[in-house]
PDB file of C-alpha atoms and ligand atoms in Angstrom:
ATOM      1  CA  UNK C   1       0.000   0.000   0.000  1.00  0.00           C
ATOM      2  CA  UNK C   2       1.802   3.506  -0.705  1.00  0.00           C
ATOM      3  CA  UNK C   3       2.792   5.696   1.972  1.00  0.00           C
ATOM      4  CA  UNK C   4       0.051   8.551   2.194  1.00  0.00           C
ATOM      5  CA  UNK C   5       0.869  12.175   3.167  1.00  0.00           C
ATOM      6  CA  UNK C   6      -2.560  12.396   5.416  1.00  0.00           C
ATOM      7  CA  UNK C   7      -1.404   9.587   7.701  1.00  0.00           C
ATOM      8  CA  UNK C   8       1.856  11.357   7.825  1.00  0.00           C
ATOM      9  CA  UNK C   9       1.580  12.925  11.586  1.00  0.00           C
ATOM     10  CA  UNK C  10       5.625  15.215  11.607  1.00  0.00           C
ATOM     11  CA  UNK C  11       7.258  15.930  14.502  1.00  0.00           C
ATOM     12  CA  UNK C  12      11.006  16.484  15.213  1.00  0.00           C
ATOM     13  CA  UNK C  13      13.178  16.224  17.774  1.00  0.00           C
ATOM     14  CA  UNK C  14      16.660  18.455  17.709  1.00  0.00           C
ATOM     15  CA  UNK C  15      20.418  17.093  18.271  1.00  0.00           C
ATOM     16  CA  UNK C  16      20.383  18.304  22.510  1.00  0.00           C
ATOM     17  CA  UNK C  17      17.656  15.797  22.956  1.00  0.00           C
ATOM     18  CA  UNK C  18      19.382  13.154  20.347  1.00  0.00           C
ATOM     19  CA  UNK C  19      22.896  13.891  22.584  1.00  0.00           C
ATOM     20  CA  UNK C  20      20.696  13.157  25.843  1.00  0.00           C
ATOM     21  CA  UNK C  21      18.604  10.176  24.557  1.00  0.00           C
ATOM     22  CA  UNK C  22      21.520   8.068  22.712  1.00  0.00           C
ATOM     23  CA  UNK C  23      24.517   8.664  25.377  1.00  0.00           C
ATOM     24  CA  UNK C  24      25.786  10.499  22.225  1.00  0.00           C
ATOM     25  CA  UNK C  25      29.668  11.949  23.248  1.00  0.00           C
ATOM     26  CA  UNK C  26      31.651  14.206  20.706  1.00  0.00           C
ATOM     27  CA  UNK C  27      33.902  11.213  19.561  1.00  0.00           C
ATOM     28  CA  UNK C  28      30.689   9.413  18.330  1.00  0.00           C
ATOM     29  CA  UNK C  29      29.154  12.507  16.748  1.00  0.00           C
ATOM     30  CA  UNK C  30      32.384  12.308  14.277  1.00  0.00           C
ATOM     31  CA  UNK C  31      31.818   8.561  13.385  1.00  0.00           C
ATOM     32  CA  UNK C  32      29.395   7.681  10.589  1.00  0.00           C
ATOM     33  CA  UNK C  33      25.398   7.969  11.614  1.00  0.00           C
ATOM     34  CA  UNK C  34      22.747   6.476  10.119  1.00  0.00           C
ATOM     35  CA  UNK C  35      19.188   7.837  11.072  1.00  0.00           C
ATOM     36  CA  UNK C  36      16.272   5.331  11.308  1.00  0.00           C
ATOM     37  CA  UNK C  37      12.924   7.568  11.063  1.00  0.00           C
ATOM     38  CA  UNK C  38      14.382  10.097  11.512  1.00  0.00           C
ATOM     39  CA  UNK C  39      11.145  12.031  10.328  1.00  0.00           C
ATOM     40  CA  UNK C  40      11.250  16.219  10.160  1.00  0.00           C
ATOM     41  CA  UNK C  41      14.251  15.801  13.101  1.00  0.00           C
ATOM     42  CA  UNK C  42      16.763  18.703  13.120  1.00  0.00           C
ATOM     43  CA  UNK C  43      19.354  16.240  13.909  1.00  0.00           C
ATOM     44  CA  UNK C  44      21.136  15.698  10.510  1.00  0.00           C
ATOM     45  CA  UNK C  45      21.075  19.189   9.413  1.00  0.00           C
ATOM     46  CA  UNK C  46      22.952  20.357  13.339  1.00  0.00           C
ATOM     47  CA  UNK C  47      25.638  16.924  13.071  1.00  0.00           C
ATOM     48  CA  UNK C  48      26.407  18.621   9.159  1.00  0.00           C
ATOM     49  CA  UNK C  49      27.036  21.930  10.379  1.00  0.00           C
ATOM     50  CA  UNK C  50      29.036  20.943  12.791  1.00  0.00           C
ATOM     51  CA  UNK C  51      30.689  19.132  10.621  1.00  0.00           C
ATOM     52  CA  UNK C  52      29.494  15.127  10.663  1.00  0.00           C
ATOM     53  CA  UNK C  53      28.267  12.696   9.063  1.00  0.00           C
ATOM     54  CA  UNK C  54      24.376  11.770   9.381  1.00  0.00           C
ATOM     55  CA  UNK C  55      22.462  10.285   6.745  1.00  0.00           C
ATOM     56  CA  UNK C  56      18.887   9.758   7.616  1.00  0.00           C
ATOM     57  CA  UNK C  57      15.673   7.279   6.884  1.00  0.00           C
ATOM     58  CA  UNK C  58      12.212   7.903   6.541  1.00  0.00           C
ATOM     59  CA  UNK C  59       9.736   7.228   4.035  1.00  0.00           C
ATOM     60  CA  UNK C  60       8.597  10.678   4.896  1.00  0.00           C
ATOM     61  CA  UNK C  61      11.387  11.974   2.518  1.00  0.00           C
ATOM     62  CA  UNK C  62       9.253  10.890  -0.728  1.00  0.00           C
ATOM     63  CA  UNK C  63       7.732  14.351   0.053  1.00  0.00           C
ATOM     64  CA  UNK C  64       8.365  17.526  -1.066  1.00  0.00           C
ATOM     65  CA  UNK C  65       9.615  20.354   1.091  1.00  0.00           C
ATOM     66  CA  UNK C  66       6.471  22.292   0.175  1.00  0.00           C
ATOM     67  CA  UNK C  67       4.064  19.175   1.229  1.00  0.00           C
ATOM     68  CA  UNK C  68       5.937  18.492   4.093  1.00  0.00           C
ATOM     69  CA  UNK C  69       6.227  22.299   5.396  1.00  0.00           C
ATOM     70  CA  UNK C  70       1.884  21.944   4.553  1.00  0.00           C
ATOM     71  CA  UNK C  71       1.352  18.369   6.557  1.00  0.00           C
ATOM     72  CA  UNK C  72       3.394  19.846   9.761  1.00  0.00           C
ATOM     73  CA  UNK C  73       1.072  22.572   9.549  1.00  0.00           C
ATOM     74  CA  UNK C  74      -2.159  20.692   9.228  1.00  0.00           C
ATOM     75  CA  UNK C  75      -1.397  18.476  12.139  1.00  0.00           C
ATOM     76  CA  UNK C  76       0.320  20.980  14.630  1.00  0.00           C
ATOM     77  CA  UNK C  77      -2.402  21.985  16.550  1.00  0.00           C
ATOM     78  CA  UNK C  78      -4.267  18.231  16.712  1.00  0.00           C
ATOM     79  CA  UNK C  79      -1.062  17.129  18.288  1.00  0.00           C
ATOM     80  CA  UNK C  80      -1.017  20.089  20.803  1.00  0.00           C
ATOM     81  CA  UNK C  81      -4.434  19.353  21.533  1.00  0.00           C
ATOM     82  CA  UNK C  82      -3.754  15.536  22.474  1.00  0.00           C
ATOM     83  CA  UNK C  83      -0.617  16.450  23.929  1.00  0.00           C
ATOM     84  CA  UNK C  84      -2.914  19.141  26.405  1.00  0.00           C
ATOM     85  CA  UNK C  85      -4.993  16.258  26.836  1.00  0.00           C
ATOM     86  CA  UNK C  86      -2.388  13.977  28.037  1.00  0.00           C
ATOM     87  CA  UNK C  87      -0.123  15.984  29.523  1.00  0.00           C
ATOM     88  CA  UNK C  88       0.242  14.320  33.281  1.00  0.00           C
ATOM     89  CA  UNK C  89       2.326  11.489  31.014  1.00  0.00           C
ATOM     90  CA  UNK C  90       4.869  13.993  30.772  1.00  0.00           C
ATOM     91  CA  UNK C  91       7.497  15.430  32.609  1.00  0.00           C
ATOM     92  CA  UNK C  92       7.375  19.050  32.522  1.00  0.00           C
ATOM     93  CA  UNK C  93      10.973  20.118  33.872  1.00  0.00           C
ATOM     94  CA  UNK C  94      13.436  20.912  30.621  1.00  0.00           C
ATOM     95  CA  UNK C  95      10.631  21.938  28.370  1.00  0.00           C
ATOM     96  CA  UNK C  96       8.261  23.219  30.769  1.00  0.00           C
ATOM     97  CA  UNK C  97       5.139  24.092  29.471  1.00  0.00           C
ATOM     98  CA  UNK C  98       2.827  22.931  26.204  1.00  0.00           C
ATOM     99  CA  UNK C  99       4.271  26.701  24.548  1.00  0.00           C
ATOM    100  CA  UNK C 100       7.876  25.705  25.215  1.00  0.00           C
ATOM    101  CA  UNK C 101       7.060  22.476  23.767  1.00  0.00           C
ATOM    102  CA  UNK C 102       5.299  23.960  20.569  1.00  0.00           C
ATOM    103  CA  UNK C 103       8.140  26.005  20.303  1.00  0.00           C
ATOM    104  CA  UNK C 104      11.164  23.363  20.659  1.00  0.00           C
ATOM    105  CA  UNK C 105       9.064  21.182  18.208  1.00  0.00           C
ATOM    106  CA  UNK C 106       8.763  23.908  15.602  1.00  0.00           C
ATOM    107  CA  UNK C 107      11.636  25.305  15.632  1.00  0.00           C
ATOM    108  CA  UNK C 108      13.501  22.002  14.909  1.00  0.00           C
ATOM    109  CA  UNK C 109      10.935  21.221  11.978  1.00  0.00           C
ATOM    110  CA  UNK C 110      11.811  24.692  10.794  1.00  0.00           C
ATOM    111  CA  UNK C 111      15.696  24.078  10.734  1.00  0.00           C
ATOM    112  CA  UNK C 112      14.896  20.093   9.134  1.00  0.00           C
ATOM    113  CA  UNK C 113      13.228  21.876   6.196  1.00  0.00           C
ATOM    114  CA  UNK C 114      15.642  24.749   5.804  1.00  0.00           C
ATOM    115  CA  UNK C 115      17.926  21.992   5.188  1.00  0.00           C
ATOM    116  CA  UNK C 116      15.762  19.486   3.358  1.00  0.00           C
ATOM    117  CA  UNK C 117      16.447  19.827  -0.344  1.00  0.00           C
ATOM    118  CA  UNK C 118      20.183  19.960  -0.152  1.00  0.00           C
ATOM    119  CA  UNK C 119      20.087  17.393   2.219  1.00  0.00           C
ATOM    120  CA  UNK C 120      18.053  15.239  -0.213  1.00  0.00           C
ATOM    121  CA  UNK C 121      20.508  16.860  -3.257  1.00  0.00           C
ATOM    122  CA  UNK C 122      23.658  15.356  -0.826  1.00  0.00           C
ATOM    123  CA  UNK C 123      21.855  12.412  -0.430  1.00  0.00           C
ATOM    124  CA  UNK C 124      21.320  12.597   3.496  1.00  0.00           C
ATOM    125  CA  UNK C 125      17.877  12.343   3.655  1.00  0.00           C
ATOM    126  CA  UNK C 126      16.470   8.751   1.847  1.00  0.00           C
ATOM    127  CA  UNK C 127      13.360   7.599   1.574  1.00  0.00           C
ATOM    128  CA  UNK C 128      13.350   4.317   2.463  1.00  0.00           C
ATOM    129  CA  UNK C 129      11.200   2.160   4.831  1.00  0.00           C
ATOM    130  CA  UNK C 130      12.339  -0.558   7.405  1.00  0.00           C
ATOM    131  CA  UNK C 131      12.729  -3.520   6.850  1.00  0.00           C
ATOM    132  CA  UNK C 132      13.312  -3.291   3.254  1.00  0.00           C
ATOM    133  CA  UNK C 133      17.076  -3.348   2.255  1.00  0.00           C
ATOM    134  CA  UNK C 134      18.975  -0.403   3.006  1.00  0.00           C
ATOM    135  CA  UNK C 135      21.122   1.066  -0.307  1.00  0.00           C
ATOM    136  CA  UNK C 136      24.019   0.468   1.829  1.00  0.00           C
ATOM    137  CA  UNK C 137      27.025  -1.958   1.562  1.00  0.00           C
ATOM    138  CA  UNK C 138      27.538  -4.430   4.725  1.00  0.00           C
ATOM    139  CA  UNK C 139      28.732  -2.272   7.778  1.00  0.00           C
ATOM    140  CA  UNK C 140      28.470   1.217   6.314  1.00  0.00           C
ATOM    141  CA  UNK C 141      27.859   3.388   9.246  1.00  0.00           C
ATOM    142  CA  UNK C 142      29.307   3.058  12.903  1.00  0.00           C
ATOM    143  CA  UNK C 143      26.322   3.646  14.645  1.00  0.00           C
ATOM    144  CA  UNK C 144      22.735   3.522  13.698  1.00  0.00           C
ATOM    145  CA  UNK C 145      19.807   5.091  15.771  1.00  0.00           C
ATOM    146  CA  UNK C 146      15.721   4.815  16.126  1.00  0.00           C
ATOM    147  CA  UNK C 147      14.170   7.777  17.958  1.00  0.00           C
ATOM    148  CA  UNK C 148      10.941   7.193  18.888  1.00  0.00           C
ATOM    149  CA  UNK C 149       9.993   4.399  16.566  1.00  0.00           C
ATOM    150  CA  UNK C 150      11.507   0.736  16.563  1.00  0.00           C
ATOM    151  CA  UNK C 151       9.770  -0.724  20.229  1.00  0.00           C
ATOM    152  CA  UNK C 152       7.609   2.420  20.924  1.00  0.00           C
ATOM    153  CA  UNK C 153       4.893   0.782  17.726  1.00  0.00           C
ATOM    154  CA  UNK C 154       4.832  -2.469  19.603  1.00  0.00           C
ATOM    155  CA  UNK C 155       1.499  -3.154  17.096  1.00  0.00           C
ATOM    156  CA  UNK C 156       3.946  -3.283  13.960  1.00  0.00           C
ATOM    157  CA  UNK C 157       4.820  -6.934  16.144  1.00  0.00           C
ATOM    158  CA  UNK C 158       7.681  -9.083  16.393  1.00  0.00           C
ATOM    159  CA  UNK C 159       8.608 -10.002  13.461  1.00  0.00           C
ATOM    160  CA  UNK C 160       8.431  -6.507  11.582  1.00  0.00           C
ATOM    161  CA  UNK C 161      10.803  -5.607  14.798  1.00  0.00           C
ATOM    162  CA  UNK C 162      13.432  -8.302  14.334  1.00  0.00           C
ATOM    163  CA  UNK C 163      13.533  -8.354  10.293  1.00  0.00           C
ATOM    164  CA  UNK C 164      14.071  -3.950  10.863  1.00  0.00           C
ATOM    165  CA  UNK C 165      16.765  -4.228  13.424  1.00  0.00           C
ATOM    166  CA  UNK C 166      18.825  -7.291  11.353  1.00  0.00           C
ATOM    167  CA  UNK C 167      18.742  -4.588   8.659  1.00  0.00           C
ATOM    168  CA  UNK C 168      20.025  -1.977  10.778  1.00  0.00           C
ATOM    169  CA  UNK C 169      22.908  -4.615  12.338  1.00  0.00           C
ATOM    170  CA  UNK C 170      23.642  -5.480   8.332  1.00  0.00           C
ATOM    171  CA  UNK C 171      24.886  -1.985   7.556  1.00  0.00           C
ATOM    172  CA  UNK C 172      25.651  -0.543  11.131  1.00  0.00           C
ATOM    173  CA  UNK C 173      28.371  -1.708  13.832  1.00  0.00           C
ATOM    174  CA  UNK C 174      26.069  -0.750  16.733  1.00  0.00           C
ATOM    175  CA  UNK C 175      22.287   0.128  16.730  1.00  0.00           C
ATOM    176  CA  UNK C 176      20.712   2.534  19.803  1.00  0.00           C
ATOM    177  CA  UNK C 177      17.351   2.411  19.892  1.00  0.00           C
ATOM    178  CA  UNK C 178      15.138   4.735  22.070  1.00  0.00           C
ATOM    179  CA  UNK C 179      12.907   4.853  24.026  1.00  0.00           C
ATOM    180  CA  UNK C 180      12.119   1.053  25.506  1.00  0.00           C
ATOM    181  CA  UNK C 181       8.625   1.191  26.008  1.00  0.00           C
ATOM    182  CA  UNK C 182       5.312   1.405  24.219  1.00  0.00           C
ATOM    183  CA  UNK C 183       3.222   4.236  23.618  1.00  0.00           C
ATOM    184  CA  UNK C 184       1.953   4.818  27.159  1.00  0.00           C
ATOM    185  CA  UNK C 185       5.157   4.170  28.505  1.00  0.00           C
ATOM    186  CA  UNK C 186       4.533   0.437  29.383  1.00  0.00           C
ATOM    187  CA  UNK C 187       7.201  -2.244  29.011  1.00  0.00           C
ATOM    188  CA  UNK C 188       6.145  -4.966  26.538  1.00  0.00           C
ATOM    189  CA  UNK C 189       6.235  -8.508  26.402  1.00  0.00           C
ATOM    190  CA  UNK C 190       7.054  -7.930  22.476  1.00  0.00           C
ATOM    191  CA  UNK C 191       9.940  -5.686  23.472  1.00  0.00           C
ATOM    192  CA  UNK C 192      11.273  -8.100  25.813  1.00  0.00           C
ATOM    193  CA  UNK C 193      11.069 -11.108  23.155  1.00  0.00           C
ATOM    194  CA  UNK C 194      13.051  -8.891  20.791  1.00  0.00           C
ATOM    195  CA  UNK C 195      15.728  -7.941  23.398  1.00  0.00           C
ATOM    196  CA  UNK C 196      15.916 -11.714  24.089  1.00  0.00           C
ATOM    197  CA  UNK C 197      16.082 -12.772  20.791  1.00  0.00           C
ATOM    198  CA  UNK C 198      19.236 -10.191  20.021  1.00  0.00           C
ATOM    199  CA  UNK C 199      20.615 -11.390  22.966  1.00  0.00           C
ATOM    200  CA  UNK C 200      21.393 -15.179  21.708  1.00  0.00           C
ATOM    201  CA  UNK C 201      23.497 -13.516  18.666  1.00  0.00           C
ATOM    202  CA  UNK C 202      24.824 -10.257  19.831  1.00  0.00           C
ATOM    203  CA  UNK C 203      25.846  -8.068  22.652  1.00  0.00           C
ATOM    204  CA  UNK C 204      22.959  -6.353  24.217  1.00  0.00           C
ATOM    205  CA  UNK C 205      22.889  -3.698  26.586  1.00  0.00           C
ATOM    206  CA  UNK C 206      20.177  -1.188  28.458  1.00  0.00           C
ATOM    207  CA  UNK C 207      21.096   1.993  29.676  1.00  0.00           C
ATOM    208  CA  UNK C 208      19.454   4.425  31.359  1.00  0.00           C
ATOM    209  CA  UNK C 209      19.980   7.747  30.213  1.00  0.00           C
ATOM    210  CA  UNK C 210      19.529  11.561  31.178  1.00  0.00           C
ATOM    211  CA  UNK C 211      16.068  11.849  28.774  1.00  0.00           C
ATOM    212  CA  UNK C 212      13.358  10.904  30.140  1.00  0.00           C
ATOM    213  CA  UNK C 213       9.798  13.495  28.910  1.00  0.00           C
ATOM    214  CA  UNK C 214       7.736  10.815  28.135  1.00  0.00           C
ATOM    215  CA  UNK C 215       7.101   9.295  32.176  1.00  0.00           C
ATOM    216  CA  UNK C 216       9.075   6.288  32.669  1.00  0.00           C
ATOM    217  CA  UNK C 217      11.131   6.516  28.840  1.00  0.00           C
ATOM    218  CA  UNK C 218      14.876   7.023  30.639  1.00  0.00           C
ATOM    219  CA  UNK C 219      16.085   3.969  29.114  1.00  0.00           C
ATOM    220  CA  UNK C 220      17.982   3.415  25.351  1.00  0.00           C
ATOM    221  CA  UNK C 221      18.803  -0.747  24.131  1.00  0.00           C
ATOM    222  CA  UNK C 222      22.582  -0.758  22.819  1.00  0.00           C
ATOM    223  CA  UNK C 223      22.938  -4.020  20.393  1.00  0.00           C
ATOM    224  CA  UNK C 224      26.270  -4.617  18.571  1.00  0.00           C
ATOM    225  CA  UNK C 225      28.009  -7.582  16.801  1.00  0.00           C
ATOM    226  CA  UNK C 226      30.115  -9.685  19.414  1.00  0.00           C
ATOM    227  CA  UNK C 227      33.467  -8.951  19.716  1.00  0.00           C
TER     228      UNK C 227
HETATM  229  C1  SAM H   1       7.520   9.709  16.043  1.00  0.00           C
HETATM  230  S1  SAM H   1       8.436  10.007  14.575  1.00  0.00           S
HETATM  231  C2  SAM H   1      10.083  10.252  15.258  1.00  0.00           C
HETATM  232  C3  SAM H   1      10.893  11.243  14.456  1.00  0.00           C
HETATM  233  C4  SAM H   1      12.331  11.436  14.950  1.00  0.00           C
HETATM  234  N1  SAM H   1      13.041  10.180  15.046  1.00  0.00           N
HETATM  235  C5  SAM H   1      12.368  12.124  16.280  1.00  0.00           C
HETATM  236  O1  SAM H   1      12.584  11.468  17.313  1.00  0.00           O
HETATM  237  O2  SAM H   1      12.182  13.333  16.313  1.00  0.00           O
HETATM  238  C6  SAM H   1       8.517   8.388  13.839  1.00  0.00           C
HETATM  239  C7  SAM H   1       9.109   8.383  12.438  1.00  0.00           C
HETATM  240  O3  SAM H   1       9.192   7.029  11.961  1.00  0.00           O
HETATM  241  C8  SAM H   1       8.962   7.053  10.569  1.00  0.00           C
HETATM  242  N2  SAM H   1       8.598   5.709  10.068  1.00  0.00           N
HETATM  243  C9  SAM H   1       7.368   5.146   9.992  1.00  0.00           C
HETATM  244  N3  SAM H   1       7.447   3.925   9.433  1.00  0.00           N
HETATM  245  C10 SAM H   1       8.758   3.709   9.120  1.00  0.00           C
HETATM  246  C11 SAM H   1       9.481   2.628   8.526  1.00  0.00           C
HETATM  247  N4  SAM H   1       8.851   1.499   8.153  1.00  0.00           N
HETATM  248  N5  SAM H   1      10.826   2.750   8.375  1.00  0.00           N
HETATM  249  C12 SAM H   1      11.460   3.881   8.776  1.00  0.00           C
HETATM  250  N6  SAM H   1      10.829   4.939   9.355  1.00  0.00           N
HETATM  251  C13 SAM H   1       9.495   4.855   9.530  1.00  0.00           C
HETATM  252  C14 SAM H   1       7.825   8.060  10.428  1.00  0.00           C
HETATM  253  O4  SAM H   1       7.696   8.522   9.092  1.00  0.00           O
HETATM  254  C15 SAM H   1       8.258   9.138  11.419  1.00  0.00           C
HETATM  255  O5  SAM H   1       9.038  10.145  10.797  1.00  0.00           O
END
């Protein structure tokens, strides 16, 4: 079934909260990213200025700026308004208030399409769709990430999960994956057969990091290839 634009519901995080959620230290931010729905994130375009390497993964990026810059419109305030309406699942310290949240959201969907068509020109930003093949030789990148969307979907079910990460292991050395928990923030019996199944064939890892907005979401899963 193609990928419609109305189902498409944007919203980006920036590279402070990508530092904070992925344990992310200056040495890694010079190694080779890869960026697994990485949606209208600011990420990629701060990493480039500042000089790294992050190519990103979405089948979001079949879109043109001008639809994209249209759809984040559209579906800004409906996600305020559910946001408002489930705001006691957050924690309200760092961004602390539904404004400074509009505003931290916006303003790193602004700087992802002020970057957008070069970054598609430089080939940074590929559409592409887990778990299909990534255009990527064996091992490519040194560490590849999933932001809010590997685990937190627990309804795209095990074996969607396990066929995207072995992609992501196939052309990355490491793969962080944040947060570990579903939607409302519950751990998952799905989550915990995936982290069991990596766990027979690679070296698997859960930290708990400094992030944690959505109640309970502190916590990133670190698989790599055994040494
Ligand atoms: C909640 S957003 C997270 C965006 C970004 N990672 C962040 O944290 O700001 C989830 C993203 O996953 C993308 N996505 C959905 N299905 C996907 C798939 N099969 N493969 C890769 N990305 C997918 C969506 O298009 C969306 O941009």
């Amino acid at each position: 079934m193609a990928f419609q634009l109305s189902s498409v519901v944007p919203w980006g995080r920036n590279l402070a909260e990508y530092r904070e959620m992925f344990l992310l230290r200056d040495a890694d931010l010079q190694q080779q990213i890869a960026g697994f729905g990485d949606g209208p994130a600011s990420f990629n375009h701060q990493v480039t200025m500042a000089g790294g390497h992050v190519t990103s993964f979405d089948p979001i990026y079949q879109f043109s700026r001008e639809q994209l810059a249209q759809r984040i419109e559209e579906v800004r305030a409906v996600v305020m308004q559910q946001m408002a309406e489930n705001a006691g699942n957050y924690v309200w310290d760092r961004i602390p208030s539904l404004e400074a949240l509009e505003a931290v959201r916006m303003a790193a969907m602004r700087d992802f399409l002020e970057d957008y068509e070069q970054g598609r020109a430089e080939k940074r930003y590929i559409c592409h769709s887990l778990p299909e093949r990534v255009p990527f030789p064996d091992g490519s990148f040194d560490i590849g990430l999933s932001s809010h969307f590997l685990l937190l979907y627990t309804t795209l079910g095990y074996d969607f999960h396990i066929a995207a990460i072995t992609e992501m292991l196939r052309v990355c050395k490491e793969v962080r994956i944040f947060p570990l928990c579903d939607l409302d923030s519950n751990a998952s019996e799905m989550i915990d057969a995936v982290i069991d199944r990596f766990s027979q064939t690679h070296s698997v890892e859960i930290r708990k990091t400094g992030y944690e907005f959505q109640k309970g979401a502190d916590r990133l899963l670190r698989i790599r290839q055994k040494a």
